[in-house]
Tab-separated table of C-alpha atoms and ligand atoms in Angstrom:
chain	number	residue	atom	x	y	z
A	148	MET	CA	0.000	0.000	0.000
A	149	GLU	CA	2.801	2.387	0.981
A	150	GLU	CA	4.515	1.413	-2.256
A	151	VAL	CA	1.441	2.555	-4.266
A	152	GLN	CA	1.363	5.902	-2.518
A	153	ARG	CA	4.982	6.659	-3.335
A	154	LYS	CA	4.435	6.097	-7.043
A	155	GLN	CA	3.689	9.107	-9.238
A	156	THR	CA	0.205	9.371	-10.700
A	157	LEU	CA	-0.431	8.991	-14.415
A	158	PHE	CA	-3.557	9.651	-16.491
A	159	SER	CA	-4.487	9.083	-20.115
A	160	ALA	CA	-7.566	8.383	-22.216
A	161	VAL	CA	-8.634	7.282	-25.676
A	162	GLN	CA	-11.850	8.204	-27.480
A	163	PRO	CA	-14.245	5.398	-28.437
A	164	SER	CA	-14.961	7.157	-31.721
A	165	GLY	CA	-14.518	4.328	-34.182
A	166	ALA	CA	-11.786	1.842	-34.831
A	167	VAL	CA	-8.547	2.283	-32.909
A	168	THR	CA	-5.531	2.536	-35.228
A	169	ILE	CA	-1.958	1.341	-34.869
A	170	GLY	CA	-1.164	5.088	-34.556
A	171	ASN	CA	-3.172	5.192	-31.303
A	172	TYR	CA	-1.431	2.009	-30.226
A	173	ILE	CA	2.142	3.049	-31.016
A	174	GLY	CA	1.673	6.649	-29.870
A	175	ALA	CA	-0.175	5.912	-26.645
A	176	ILE	CA	-1.784	2.571	-25.745
A	177	ARG	CA	1.334	0.402	-25.854
A	178	ASN	CA	2.929	2.741	-23.293
A	179	PHE	CA	-0.071	2.381	-20.992
A	180	ALA	CA	0.824	-1.204	-20.128
A	181	ALA	CA	4.551	-0.481	-20.130
A	182	LEU	CA	4.114	2.194	-17.457
A	183	GLN	CA	1.687	0.378	-15.169
A	184	ASP	CA	4.266	-1.015	-12.733
A	185	ALA	CA	6.194	2.209	-12.299
A	186	TYR	CA	3.191	4.543	-11.941
A	187	ASN	CA	-0.162	4.752	-10.283
A	188	CYS	CA	-2.129	4.585	-13.551
A	189	HIS	CA	-5.611	5.795	-14.522
A	190	TYR	CA	-6.921	5.055	-18.006
A	191	ALA	CA	-10.272	6.221	-19.304
A	192	VAL	CA	-12.502	5.679	-22.306
A	193	ALA	CA	-13.223	9.296	-23.263
A	194	ASP	CA	-16.852	8.982	-24.363
A	195	LEU	CA	-17.712	12.557	-23.349
A	196	HIS	CA	-15.041	13.725	-25.781
A	197	ALA	CA	-16.292	11.400	-28.514
A	198	ILE	CA	-19.716	13.078	-28.781
A	199	THR	CA	-18.125	16.388	-29.822
A	200	VAL	CA	-18.419	14.902	-33.313
A	201	LYS	CA	-21.551	13.015	-34.384
A	202	GLN	CA	-21.681	9.440	-33.137
A	203	GLU	CA	-24.216	6.750	-33.841
A	204	PRO	CA	-25.483	5.923	-30.297
A	205	ALA	CA	-25.462	2.122	-30.705
A	206	ALA	CA	-21.958	2.244	-32.206
A	207	LEU	CA	-20.703	4.475	-29.372
A	208	ARG	CA	-21.988	2.002	-26.785
A	209	ARG	CA	-20.357	-0.891	-28.620
A	210	ASN	CA	-17.069	0.980	-29.148
A	211	THR	CA	-16.893	1.803	-25.432
A	212	LEU	CA	-17.101	-1.863	-24.443
A	213	GLU	CA	-14.652	-2.792	-27.203
A	214	LEU	CA	-12.135	-0.215	-26.055
A	215	ILE	CA	-12.186	-1.516	-22.486
A	216	ALA	CA	-11.578	-5.014	-23.905
A	217	LEU	CA	-8.797	-3.691	-26.149
A	218	PHE	CA	-7.063	-1.947	-23.240
A	219	ILE	CA	-6.946	-5.219	-21.332
A	220	ALA	CA	-5.942	-7.202	-24.441
A	221	CYS	CA	-3.033	-4.764	-24.902
A	222	GLY	CA	-1.717	-5.715	-21.488
A	223	ILE	CA	-3.343	-3.195	-19.159
A	224	ASP	CA	-4.034	-5.031	-15.931
A	225	PRO	CA	-7.271	-3.844	-14.278
A	226	GLU	CA	-5.889	-5.113	-10.964
A	227	LYS	CA	-3.008	-2.636	-11.232
A	228	CYS	CA	-4.674	0.303	-12.978
A	229	VAL	CA	-7.893	2.245	-12.575
A	230	LEU	CA	-9.714	1.506	-15.833
A	231	PHE	CA	-12.992	3.345	-16.338
A	232	VAL	CA	-15.449	5.145	-18.595
A	233	GLN	CA	-15.290	8.943	-18.400
A	234	SER	CA	-19.077	9.546	-18.396
A	235	HIS	CA	-19.433	7.239	-15.374
A	236	VAL	CA	-17.615	9.815	-13.233
A	237	PRO	CA	-19.616	13.082	-13.184
A	238	ALA	CA	-16.727	15.024	-11.617
A	239	HIS	CA	-15.135	15.345	-15.075
A	240	CYS	CA	-17.946	17.615	-16.283
A	241	GLU	CA	-18.151	19.416	-12.957
A	242	LEU	CA	-14.475	20.357	-12.925
A	243	ALA	CA	-14.594	21.278	-16.610
A	244	TRP	CA	-17.283	23.861	-15.764
A	245	VAL	CA	-15.143	25.498	-13.102
A	246	LEU	CA	-12.104	25.488	-15.398
A	247	ASN	CA	-14.191	27.115	-18.133
A	248	THR	CA	-14.377	30.177	-15.929
A	249	ILE	CA	-10.596	30.657	-16.078
A	250	THR	CA	-10.232	29.819	-19.796
A	251	TYR	CA	-10.416	32.406	-22.574
A	252	PRO	CA	-12.160	31.712	-25.895
A	253	GLY	CA	-9.021	32.764	-27.777
A	254	GLU	CA	-7.053	29.983	-26.098
A	255	LEU	CA	-9.507	27.420	-27.448
A	256	SER	CA	-10.180	28.827	-30.905
A	257	ARG	CA	-6.466	28.783	-31.760
A	258	MET	CA	-6.088	25.056	-30.981
A	259	THR	CA	-4.922	23.129	-34.050
A	260	GLN	CA	-7.253	20.200	-33.389
A	261	PHE	CA	-10.251	22.536	-33.043
A	262	LYS	CA	-9.394	24.216	-36.341
A	263	ASP	CA	-8.887	20.868	-38.098
A	264	LYS	CA	-12.072	19.327	-36.738
A	265	SER	CA	-14.112	22.476	-37.462
A	266	ALA	CA	-13.003	22.311	-41.083
A	267	LYS	CA	-13.768	18.597	-41.272
A	268	HIS	CA	-17.163	18.820	-39.541
A	269	ALA	CA	-18.233	22.213	-40.870
A	270	ASP	CA	-21.916	21.275	-40.396
A	271	ASN	CA	-21.405	20.634	-36.673
A	272	VAL	CA	-19.032	23.169	-35.127
A	273	ASN	CA	-20.547	22.901	-31.653
A	274	MET	CA	-19.510	24.378	-28.296
A	275	GLY	CA	-18.353	20.940	-27.117
A	276	LEU	CA	-15.845	20.779	-29.939
A	277	MET	CA	-14.368	24.084	-28.840
A	278	ASP	CA	-14.468	23.173	-25.146
A	279	TYR	CA	-12.923	19.735	-25.762
A	280	PRO	CA	-9.474	20.722	-24.414
A	281	VAL	CA	-10.934	22.057	-21.131
A	282	LEU	CA	-12.642	18.713	-20.494
A	283	MET	CA	-9.309	17.046	-21.187
A	284	VAL	CA	-7.644	19.384	-18.673
A	285	ALA	CA	-10.298	18.390	-16.113
A	286	ASP	CA	-9.620	14.684	-16.804
A	287	ILE	CA	-5.950	15.101	-16.028
A	288	LEU	CA	-6.149	17.517	-13.079
A	289	LEU	CA	-8.852	15.550	-11.222
A	290	TYR	CA	-6.363	12.724	-10.626
A	291	GLN	CA	-3.459	15.074	-9.793
A	292	ALA	CA	-1.541	13.336	-12.567
A	293	ALA	CA	2.172	14.079	-12.833
A	294	LEU	CA	2.530	12.330	-16.184
A	295	VAL	CA	0.314	12.025	-19.279
A	296	PRO	CA	1.324	9.510	-21.991
A	297	ILE	CA	0.052	10.857	-25.333
A	298	GLY	CA	0.950	11.210	-28.997
A	299	ALA	CA	2.418	14.412	-30.447
A	300	ASP	CA	-1.008	15.631	-31.666
A	301	GLN	CA	-2.073	16.195	-28.038
A	302	LYS	CA	0.886	18.426	-27.130
A	303	GLN	CA	-1.079	21.686	-27.352
A	304	HIS	CA	-3.778	20.274	-25.071
A	305	LEU	CA	-1.144	19.280	-22.539
A	306	GLU	CA	0.288	22.816	-22.665
A	307	LEU	CA	-3.194	24.178	-21.908
A	308	THR	CA	-3.434	21.739	-18.987
A	309	ARG	CA	-0.240	23.135	-17.524
A	310	ASP	CA	-1.372	26.742	-18.128
A	311	LEU	CA	-4.753	26.239	-16.463
A	312	ALA	CA	-3.300	24.326	-13.507
A	313	ILE	CA	-0.819	27.142	-12.888
A	314	ARG	CA	-3.490	29.815	-13.398
A	315	PHE	CA	-5.859	28.148	-10.939
A	316	ASN	CA	-3.081	27.589	-8.396
A	317	ASN	CA	-2.034	31.237	-8.656
A	318	ARG	CA	-5.571	32.504	-8.217
A	319	TYR	CA	-6.826	30.171	-5.496
A	320	GLY	CA	-3.698	28.702	-3.887
A	321	SER	CA	-1.944	25.429	-4.542
A	322	THR	CA	-4.553	22.893	-5.710
A	323	PHE	CA	-3.389	21.004	-8.786
A	324	THR	CA	-0.280	19.056	-9.759
A	325	VAL	CA	1.178	20.548	-12.956
A	326	PRO	CA	1.643	17.526	-15.265
A	327	ASP	CA	4.267	16.659	-17.860
A	328	GLY	CA	3.566	14.927	-21.153
A	329	TYR	CA	5.141	11.552	-21.861
A	330	PHE	CA	5.776	11.243	-25.576
A	331	PRO	CA	7.169	8.185	-27.351
A	332	LYS	CA	10.670	8.733	-28.704
A	333	GLY	CA	11.258	9.951	-32.257
A	334	SER	CA	8.616	9.523	-34.905
A	335	SER	CA	6.590	6.962	-32.898
A	336	ALA	CA	4.788	9.945	-31.389
A	337	ARG	CA	3.309	10.691	-34.799
A	338	ILE	CA	2.503	7.755	-37.037
A	339	MET	CA	1.616	8.989	-40.508
A	340	SER	CA	-1.070	7.930	-42.977
A	341	LEU	CA	-0.021	5.070	-45.260
A	342	ALA	CA	-1.816	6.767	-48.153
A	343	ASP	CA	-0.339	10.222	-47.508
A	344	PRO	CA	2.767	10.129	-45.300
A	345	LEU	CA	2.635	13.900	-44.774
A	346	LYS	CA	-0.670	13.523	-42.893
A	347	LYS	CA	-1.202	12.001	-39.431
A	348	MET	CA	-2.670	8.472	-39.382
A	349	SER	CA	-6.233	9.003	-38.169
A	350	LYS	CA	-9.211	6.751	-37.525
A	351	SER	CA	-11.476	9.375	-39.078
A	352	ASP	CA	-9.626	9.371	-42.419
A	353	GLU	CA	-12.128	8.802	-45.206
A	354	ASN	CA	-9.522	6.700	-47.059
A	355	PRO	CA	-9.325	3.349	-45.199
A	356	ASN	CA	-6.010	2.572	-46.938
A	357	GLY	CA	-4.442	5.341	-44.879
A	358	PHE	CA	-4.736	3.529	-41.566
A	359	ILE	CA	-4.450	0.057	-40.073
A	360	THR	CA	-6.884	-0.631	-37.268
A	361	MET	CA	-6.192	-2.884	-34.305
A	362	GLY	CA	-8.972	-5.144	-35.622
A	363	ASP	CA	-7.843	-5.413	-39.272
A	364	ASP	CA	-7.370	-8.952	-40.543
A	365	ARG	CA	-4.075	-10.209	-41.934
A	366	GLU	CA	-5.119	-9.838	-45.556
A	367	SER	CA	-6.165	-6.183	-45.112
A	368	ILE	CA	-2.965	-5.369	-43.251
A	369	LEU	CA	-0.801	-6.910	-45.994
A	370	ARG	CA	-2.828	-5.129	-48.677
A	371	LYS	CA	-2.619	-1.726	-46.966
A	372	CYS	CA	1.132	-2.070	-46.452
A	373	LYS	CA	1.597	-3.165	-50.054
A	374	ARG	CA	-0.280	-0.085	-51.252
A	375	ALA	CA	1.502	2.298	-48.879
A	376	VAL	CA	2.855	5.380	-50.631
A	377	THR	CA	6.673	5.402	-50.734
A	378	ASP	CA	9.001	7.056	-53.281
A	379	SER	CA	10.725	6.323	-56.572
A	380	GLU	CA	14.065	5.295	-55.066
A	381	ALA	CA	14.602	1.665	-54.130
A	382	GLU	CA	16.476	2.106	-50.877
A	383	VAL	CA	15.047	1.362	-47.438
A	384	ARG	CA	16.551	4.259	-45.496
A	385	TYR	CA	15.211	6.296	-42.576
A	386	ASP	CA	14.941	9.907	-43.697
A	387	PRO	CA	11.587	11.510	-42.798
A	388	GLN	CA	12.390	14.669	-44.799
A	389	THR	CA	13.022	13.108	-48.195
A	390	LYS	CA	11.510	9.634	-47.660
A	391	PRO	CA	8.448	10.134	-45.422
A	392	GLY	CA	6.602	6.996	-46.589
A	393	VAL	CA	9.514	4.577	-46.148
A	394	SER	CA	10.487	6.231	-42.840
A	395	ASN	CA	6.936	5.835	-41.525
A	396	LEU	CA	6.914	2.129	-42.433
A	397	LEU	CA	10.289	1.754	-40.720
A	398	THR	CA	8.904	3.436	-37.591
A	399	ILE	CA	5.962	1.017	-37.578
A	400	TYR	CA	8.294	-1.947	-38.139
A	401	CYS	CA	10.569	-0.836	-35.274
A	402	ALA	CA	7.611	-0.231	-32.941
A	403	PHE	CA	6.422	-3.807	-33.373
A	404	THR	CA	9.833	-5.512	-33.391
A	405	GLY	CA	11.613	-3.389	-30.782
A	406	LYS	CA	14.485	-2.901	-33.237
A	407	SER	CA	16.398	0.351	-33.729
A	408	THR	CA	16.177	2.175	-37.059
A	409	ALA	CA	19.759	1.169	-37.880
A	410	GLU	CA	18.966	-2.508	-37.241
A	411	ALA	CA	15.837	-2.263	-39.383
A	412	GLU	CA	17.787	-0.614	-42.222
A	413	ARG	CA	20.266	-3.500	-42.054
A	414	ASP	CA	17.391	-6.024	-42.247
A	415	PHE	CA	16.384	-4.534	-45.600
A	416	ALA	CA	19.770	-3.606	-47.083
A	417	GLY	CA	19.753	-4.510	-50.772
A	418	LYS	CA	16.074	-5.481	-50.684
A	419	GLY	CA	13.340	-3.863	-52.763
A	420	TYR	CA	10.187	-2.111	-51.539
A	421	GLY	CA	8.060	-5.175	-52.314
A	422	ASP	CA	9.939	-7.329	-49.793
A	423	PHE	CA	10.095	-4.471	-47.306
A	424	LYS	CA	6.353	-3.768	-47.392
A	425	LEU	CA	5.550	-7.467	-47.090
A	426	ALA	CA	7.815	-7.777	-44.045
A	427	VAL	CA	6.238	-4.728	-42.398
A	428	GLY	CA	2.749	-6.111	-43.073
A	429	GLU	CA	3.641	-9.532	-41.688
A	430	THR	CA	5.237	-8.009	-38.601
A	431	VAL	CA	2.125	-5.934	-37.869
A	432	ALA	CA	-0.265	-8.833	-38.555
A	433	ASP	CA	1.761	-11.211	-36.343
A	434	ALA	CA	1.809	-8.664	-33.516
A	435	LEU	CA	-1.911	-7.910	-33.716
A	436	ALA	CA	-3.149	-11.506	-33.962
A	437	PRO	CA	-2.783	-12.356	-30.239
A	438	VAL	CA	-4.268	-8.992	-29.212
A	439	GLN	CA	-7.278	-9.610	-31.452
A	440	ALA	CA	-7.772	-13.113	-30.070
A	441	GLU	CA	-7.577	-11.887	-26.481
A	442	LYS	CA	-9.983	-9.035	-27.204
A	443	ALA	CA	-12.503	-11.461	-28.722
A	444	ARG	CA	-12.177	-13.718	-25.681
A	445	LEU	CA	-12.796	-10.777	-23.334
A	446	LEU	CA	-15.790	-9.521	-25.324
A	447	ALA	CA	-17.450	-12.883	-24.856
A	448	ASP	CA	-17.466	-12.167	-21.114
A	449	LYS	CA	-19.431	-8.942	-20.831
A	450	ALA	CA	-20.118	-9.510	-17.125
A	451	TYR	CA	-16.377	-9.425	-16.444
A	452	LEU	CA	-15.899	-6.225	-18.475
A	453	ASN	CA	-18.858	-4.589	-16.709
A	454	ALA	CA	-17.349	-5.528	-13.358
A	455	VAL	CA	-13.988	-4.015	-14.366
A	456	MET	CA	-15.731	-0.775	-15.386
A	457	LYS	CA	-17.744	-0.650	-12.173
A	458	ARG	CA	-14.669	-1.136	-10.017
A	459	GLY	CA	-12.811	1.480	-12.049
A	460	GLU	CA	-15.703	3.919	-11.746
A	461	GLU	CA	-15.771	3.594	-7.972
A	462	ALA	CA	-12.018	4.026	-7.583
A	463	ALA	CA	-11.917	6.955	-10.028
A	464	ALA	CA	-14.934	8.667	-8.462
A	465	ARG	CA	-13.338	8.537	-5.014
A	466	ILE	CA	-10.164	10.296	-6.167
A	467	ALA	CA	-12.019	12.720	-8.414
A	468	ARG	CA	-14.466	13.680	-5.664
A	469	LYS	CA	-11.582	14.527	-3.342
A	470	THR	CA	-10.041	16.943	-5.859
A	471	LEU	CA	-13.415	18.413	-6.787
A	472	SER	CA	-14.299	19.082	-3.116
A	473	LYS	CA	-11.014	20.893	-2.714
A	474	VAL	CA	-11.746	22.976	-5.814
A	475	TYR	CA	-15.288	23.800	-4.639
A	476	ARG	CA	-13.925	24.951	-1.288
A	477	LYS	CA	-11.227	27.071	-2.934
A	478	VAL	CA	-13.636	28.886	-5.263
A	479	GLY	CA	-16.009	29.610	-2.375
A	480	PHE	CA	-18.964	27.269	-2.861
A	481	TYR	CA	-20.982	26.994	0.353
A	482	THR	CA	-20.482	23.597	1.974
A	483	GLY	CA	-22.372	24.091	5.232
A	484	GLU	CA	-19.190	24.095	7.284
B	1043	TYM	P1	-7.551	9.936	-29.396
B	1043	TYM	O1	-8.568	8.909	-29.091
B	1043	TYM	O2	-7.722	10.774	-30.599
B	1043	TYM	O3	-6.113	9.268	-29.486
B	1043	TYM	C1	-5.650	8.429	-28.455
B	1043	TYM	C2	-4.146	8.575	-28.324
B	1043	TYM	O4	-3.505	8.193	-29.541
B	1043	TYM	C3	-2.585	9.203	-29.926
B	1043	TYM	N1	-2.524	9.215	-31.400
B	1043	TYM	C4	-1.417	9.026	-32.109
B	1043	TYM	N2	-0.141	8.784	-31.742
B	1043	TYM	C5	0.779	8.627	-32.734
B	1043	TYM	N3	0.468	8.686	-34.052
B	1043	TYM	C6	-0.802	8.911	-34.466
B	1043	TYM	N4	-1.106	8.962	-35.763
B	1043	TYM	C7	-1.812	9.100	-33.474
B	1043	TYM	N5	-3.151	9.345	-33.528
B	1043	TYM	C8	-3.568	9.411	-32.233
B	1043	TYM	C9	-3.140	10.479	-29.353
B	1043	TYM	O5	-2.136	11.466	-29.201
B	1043	TYM	C10	-3.700	10.013	-28.021
B	1043	TYM	O6	-2.679	10.000	-27.035
B	1043	TYM	N6	-7.929	13.979	-26.537
B	1043	TYM	C11	-7.426	12.618	-26.502
B	1043	TYM	C12	-8.208	11.742	-25.548
B	1043	TYM	C13	-8.205	12.254	-24.146
B	1043	TYM	C14	-7.077	12.352	-23.295
B	1043	TYM	C15	-7.570	12.915	-22.079
B	1043	TYM	C16	-5.725	12.022	-23.435
B	1043	TYM	C17	-9.280	12.732	-23.478
B	1043	TYM	N7	-8.901	13.142	-22.228
B	1043	TYM	C18	-6.701	13.162	-21.013
B	1043	TYM	C19	-4.876	12.260	-22.333
B	1043	TYM	C20	-5.376	12.837	-21.155
B	1043	TYM	C21	-7.488	12.084	-27.932
B	1043	TYM	O7	-7.649	12.808	-28.845
B	1043	TYM	O8	-7.403	10.779	-28.062
């Protein structure tokens, strides 16, 4: 018990907004399990965030359950970590409201993700989309997290988290831990689209050849890798500036084999792109097969997954309530005392 208390606290979340890609896995989820022994970990399914773009209700419900199963299949141990669904803990919305009162619209309208998503969902630029980062700040600060494992696309949101924590602490006295981001090394923090290696790999890409999902079958994975955009040279060399497609495939290969870029380059010295793409595809398919099997096994036991979520909800709510009470006291809400 003492041991647990000495560990630093960590928080991260993933949206259940469609299929999870190998970008999500390499950039974030694979670190979740890797960090669970060293940190006091909290991992959430960010369903409140997901509804900032239109979701089909039945699909959202299904994706939430699937994401909990995927977390566990990727090695997250619910006995070691607090694993829960964001909407099950009302304190997230409650803290977000308070934080809204110290956030300026200009800080939110200049966020890259807000601008990108507004352009992409021009028919649904809602307040939730703009307020998305403040809810994310609330997620992190509620647990007094010191560390947040995320991909490079979330850097701006982490900066806002630090800004708001400091702003609140300055105004009301020390309340929140100011967190640091934990980014995977090198280009693993930003896996690019297979169809356009200058664009981030994204589950919302309308071209399904751009991304590999954690649920893709072997044949699809091999096909997508085979079709991946590369260049007109025939040399497997890591150089993101001049060879973004090949470099991205090398990053994916290294992420799943644990090899360094130099080792990977040696593996493919003198080989053509056909062999290289096939090897990358096979590596990814081999790595995903056991995860897919374990996820399927877990999904067959909904009672177990529900029990995990319930336990996670209770543990998360306890911690979150403690921080929220402190915040309510600091801002001057009447508590009867
Ligand atoms: P989401 O669901 O979009 O992505 C989940 C995680 O995957 C990372 N990621 C990538 N990493 C590398 N290459 C890519 N192509 C790639 N695409 C996505 C993301 O950086 C993220 O770490 N806002 C968050 C969810 C969230 C959250 C939080 C995260 C809600 N509250 C609190 C941390 C702390 C998001 O967009 O996740």
